[in-house]
mmCIF file of C-alpha atoms in Angstrom:
data_model
loop_
_atom_site.group_PDB
_atom_site.id
_atom_site.type_symbol
_atom_site.label_atom_id
_atom_site.label_comp_id
_atom_site.label_asym_id
_atom_site.label_seq_id
_atom_site.Cartn_x
_atom_site.Cartn_y
_atom_site.Cartn_z
ATOM 1 C CA ILE E 115 0.026 0.055 -0.028
ATOM 2 C CA THR E 116 1.425 3.428 -1.077
ATOM 3 C CA THR E 117 0.217 6.535 0.489
ATOM 4 C CA THR E 118 0.639 9.883 -1.302
ATOM 5 C CA PHE E 119 0.412 13.062 0.264
ATOM 6 C CA PRO E 120 -0.726 16.320 -1.550
ATOM 7 C CA PRO E 121 1.977 18.718 -2.528
ATOM 8 C CA LEU E 122 2.718 21.476 -0.266
ATOM 9 C CA ILE E 123 1.740 24.800 -1.617
ATOM 10 C CA GLU E 124 4.526 27.383 -1.275
ATOM 11 C CA SER E 125 2.312 29.914 0.392
ATOM 12 C CA GLN E 126 1.445 27.490 3.202
ATOM 13 C CA THR E 127 5.169 26.622 3.762
ATOM 14 C CA THR E 128 5.989 30.340 4.021
ATOM 15 C CA LYS E 129 3.284 30.930 6.226
ATOM 16 C CA GLN E 130 4.100 27.998 8.447
ATOM 17 C CA MET E 131 7.727 29.163 8.617
ATOM 18 C CA GLU E 132 6.732 32.796 9.638
ATOM 19 C CA ASP E 133 4.500 31.380 12.292
ATOM 20 C CA THR E 134 7.428 29.409 13.905
ATOM 21 C CA GLN E 135 9.731 32.230 13.646
ATOM 22 C CA THR E 136 7.464 34.750 15.233
ATOM 23 C CA THR E 137 8.461 35.412 18.880
ATOM 24 C CA PRO E 138 7.641 38.108 21.114
ATOM 25 C CA GLN E 139 10.311 40.835 21.269
ATOM 26 C CA VAL E 140 11.493 42.396 24.463
ATOM 27 C CA PRO E 141 10.908 46.147 24.137
ATOM 28 C CA ASP E 142 14.022 48.173 23.666
ATOM 29 C CA ASP E 143 15.483 49.802 26.706
ATOM 30 C CA GLN E 144 14.812 53.281 25.503
ATOM 31 C CA ASP E 145 12.189 53.795 28.045
ATOM 32 C CA THR E 146 12.880 53.890 31.833
ATOM 33 C CA GLY E 147 12.661 50.162 31.995
ATOM 34 C CA ILE E 148 9.932 50.474 34.591
ATOM 35 C CA PRO E 149 6.664 48.404 34.219
ATOM 36 C CA SER E 150 3.387 50.416 33.806
ATOM 37 C CA THR E 151 2.129 51.980 36.977
ATOM 38 C CA GLN E 152 -1.439 52.372 35.627
ATOM 39 C CA PRO E 153 -4.255 51.581 37.980
ATOM 40 C CA ILE E 154 -5.717 48.170 37.565
ATOM 41 C CA ASP E 155 -9.273 47.741 36.419
ATOM 42 C CA GLU E 156 -11.349 45.577 38.529
ATOM 43 C CA PRO E 157 -12.377 42.250 36.944
ATOM 44 C CA GLN E 158 -15.863 42.162 35.771
ATOM 45 C CA ASP E 159 -18.014 38.993 35.984
ATOM 46 C CA GLU E 160 -15.099 36.780 36.666
ATOM 47 C CA VAL E 161 -16.159 33.185 37.336
ATOM 48 C CA LEU E 162 -13.404 30.982 38.536
ATOM 49 C CA LEU E 163 -13.995 27.546 40.005
ATOM 50 C CA PRO E 164 -11.183 26.815 42.706
ATOM 51 C CA ASP E 165 -11.883 23.097 42.353
ATOM 52 C CA ASN E 166 -11.308 23.158 38.620
ATOM 53 C CA PRO E 167 -7.464 23.575 37.734
ATOM 54 C CA ARG E 168 -8.223 23.710 34.043
ATOM 55 C CA ALA E 169 -10.600 26.771 34.542
ATOM 56 C CA ALA E 170 -7.912 28.423 36.440
ATOM 57 C CA THR E 171 -5.119 27.723 33.980
ATOM 58 C CA LEU E 172 -7.303 28.914 31.111
ATOM 59 C CA HIS E 173 -8.086 32.119 33.049
ATOM 60 C CA ALA E 174 -4.380 32.656 33.479
ATOM 61 C CA LEU E 175 -3.620 32.104 29.867
ATOM 62 C CA GLU E 176 -6.471 34.589 28.917
ATOM 63 C CA SER E 177 -4.877 37.186 31.272
ATOM 64 C CA ILE E 178 -1.687 36.985 29.306
ATOM 65 C CA LYS E 179 -3.235 37.428 25.737
ATOM 66 C CA GLY E 180 -3.255 41.091 26.252
ATOM 67 C CA GLY E 181 0.587 41.030 26.667
ATOM 68 C CA LYS E 182 0.424 42.221 30.210
ATOM 69 C CA VAL E 183 -0.073 40.297 33.738
ATOM 70 C CA VAL E 184 -1.241 41.858 37.105
ATOM 71 C CA VAL E 185 1.557 41.682 39.678
ATOM 72 C CA MET E 186 0.587 42.259 43.364
ATOM 73 C CA PHE E 187 3.313 42.809 45.880
ATOM 74 C CA ARG E 188 2.899 41.744 49.496
ATOM 75 C CA LYS E 189 5.408 43.003 52.181
ATOM 76 C CA ILE E 190 7.013 40.462 54.590
ATOM 77 C CA SER E 191 9.772 40.715 57.055
ATOM 78 C CA GLY E 192 9.923 44.333 58.060
ATOM 79 C CA ALA E 193 9.935 45.852 54.466
ATOM 80 C CA PRO E 194 8.253 49.301 53.998
ATOM 81 C CA GLU E 195 4.655 49.114 52.835
ATOM 82 C CA LEU E 196 4.097 50.354 49.288
ATOM 83 C CA LYS E 197 1.146 52.816 48.743
ATOM 84 C CA LYS E 198 -0.045 50.885 45.703
ATOM 85 C CA LYS E 199 0.282 47.125 45.564
ATOM 86 C CA LYS E 200 -1.114 46.018 42.034
ATOM 87 C CA PHE E 201 0.590 46.893 38.750
ATOM 88 C CA ASN E 202 0.175 45.946 35.057
ATOM 89 C CA VAL E 203 3.478 44.443 33.794
ATOM 90 C CA SER E 204 4.490 43.395 30.444
ATOM 91 C CA ALA E 205 4.656 39.504 30.252
ATOM 92 C CA GLN E 206 7.783 39.802 28.140
ATOM 93 C CA TYR E 207 9.835 41.422 30.970
ATOM 94 C CA GLN E 208 12.674 39.707 32.691
ATOM 95 C CA PHE E 209 12.268 39.540 36.350
ATOM 96 C CA GLN E 210 15.196 41.837 36.730
ATOM 97 C CA ARG E 211 13.083 44.617 35.683
ATOM 98 C CA ILE E 212 10.542 43.802 38.504
ATOM 99 C CA ILE E 213 13.412 43.834 40.928
ATOM 100 C CA LEU E 214 14.632 47.347 39.777
ATOM 101 C CA PHE E 215 11.101 48.730 39.745
ATOM 102 C CA LEU E 216 10.332 47.646 43.301
ATOM 103 C CA ARG E 217 13.698 49.052 44.579
ATOM 104 C CA LYS E 218 12.885 52.290 42.988
ATOM 105 C CA GLN E 219 9.456 52.181 44.556
ATOM 106 C CA LEU E 220 10.853 51.508 47.999
ATOM 107 C CA ASN E 221 13.626 54.204 47.555
ATOM 108 C CA PHE E 222 16.213 51.401 48.332
ATOM 109 C CA THR E 223 19.930 52.157 47.551
ATOM 110 C CA GLY E 224 22.150 49.518 46.044
ATOM 111 C CA ASP E 225 23.506 48.430 49.425
ATOM 112 C CA GLN E 226 20.036 47.705 50.996
ATOM 113 C CA ALA E 227 18.949 44.051 50.734
ATOM 114 C CA LEU E 228 15.834 43.004 49.101
ATOM 115 C CA TYR E 229 14.383 39.620 48.849
ATOM 116 C CA LEU E 230 11.597 38.515 46.641
ATOM 117 C CA LEU E 231 9.515 35.363 46.681
ATOM 118 C CA ILE E 232 6.766 33.756 44.528
ATOM 119 C CA ASN E 233 4.801 31.057 46.472
ATOM 120 C CA ASN E 234 8.031 30.246 48.331
ATOM 121 C CA PHE E 235 10.193 30.080 45.096
ATOM 122 C CA VAL E 236 13.031 32.540 44.438
ATOM 123 C CA PRO E 237 12.945 33.512 40.803
ATOM 124 C CA THR E 238 16.290 34.241 38.989
ATOM 125 C CA PRO E 239 16.622 37.671 37.393
ATOM 126 C CA ASP E 240 16.664 36.273 33.836
ATOM 127 C CA GLN E 241 13.312 34.600 34.145
ATOM 128 C CA ILE E 242 10.385 35.770 32.124
ATOM 129 C CA VAL E 243 7.464 37.429 34.008
ATOM 130 C CA GLY E 244 4.924 35.621 31.671
ATOM 131 C CA ASP E 245 6.447 32.222 32.581
ATOM 132 C CA LEU E 246 6.455 32.812 36.135
ATOM 133 C CA PHE E 247 2.663 34.034 35.854
ATOM 134 C CA LYS E 248 1.794 30.693 34.139
ATOM 135 C CA CYS E 249 3.481 28.736 36.878
ATOM 136 C CA PHE E 250 2.467 30.607 39.878
ATOM 137 C CA HIS E 251 -0.589 32.681 39.151
ATOM 138 C CA ASN E 252 -3.282 32.945 41.935
ATOM 139 C CA ASN E 253 -6.797 34.303 40.911
ATOM 140 C CA GLY E 254 -5.297 36.028 37.762
ATOM 141 C CA MET E 255 -2.387 37.687 39.580
ATOM 142 C CA LEU E 256 1.180 37.092 40.182
ATOM 143 C CA VAL E 257 1.743 37.626 43.844
ATOM 144 C CA ILE E 258 5.128 38.698 44.795
ATOM 145 C CA ASP E 259 6.273 38.756 48.510
ATOM 146 C CA TYR E 260 9.064 41.144 49.209
ATOM 147 C CA GLY E 261 11.250 41.755 52.268
ATOM 148 C CA THR E 262 14.504 42.998 53.821
ATOM 149 C CA ALA E 263 15.442 39.641 55.445
ATOM 150 C CA PRO E 264 16.030 36.204 54.017
ATOM 151 C CA VAL E 265 12.780 34.146 54.588
ATOM 152 C CA SER E 266 12.133 30.415 54.060
ATOM 153 C CA GLY E 267 9.030 28.870 52.948
#
C-alpha cells in the first residue's frame, strides 16, 4: 500500500515558517525600564472555580493574551509598605525589571537588601514574567512577596 500526500503549496510553507519564527520581542530599553504603573481595572463578572484547575489555567492564559499580567506585591519581614500594591506588567519583561522597579518604589539604595519570593520560590533575574505567571498565578495575579531579610518557605 502506497500513501501519497498532496504537494505543499509554497504560500502555506512560507506561512508556517513565519509562524514558527515569530517570537515576542522584549521592548527596547529606550524607556525607563519600569513596568506600567497604571491603575488596575477591577475584573468584571469573573467566574473562577477553585476546584477546577483547568478553568484556573485557562483564565491565567487569557490574562496574558493582552501582553500584560497583574502583579501584586505583599510585604513580609519588616519591609516598608507600598502605597499601591497592584501593577500591570508586560509578560515579556525579565524578572530583573521587577526587582529594579520595586527597589525604586521603595527608595532602596544599592547596598540595601531586598528579597523576593513567589509562592516560596526565589525566581532568578533572567526569568520571564509571563512564564512565572503561568506557573504561579493566583486568581489572575502574580503575587510577589518582598522583604528586607531572608525568609524560608
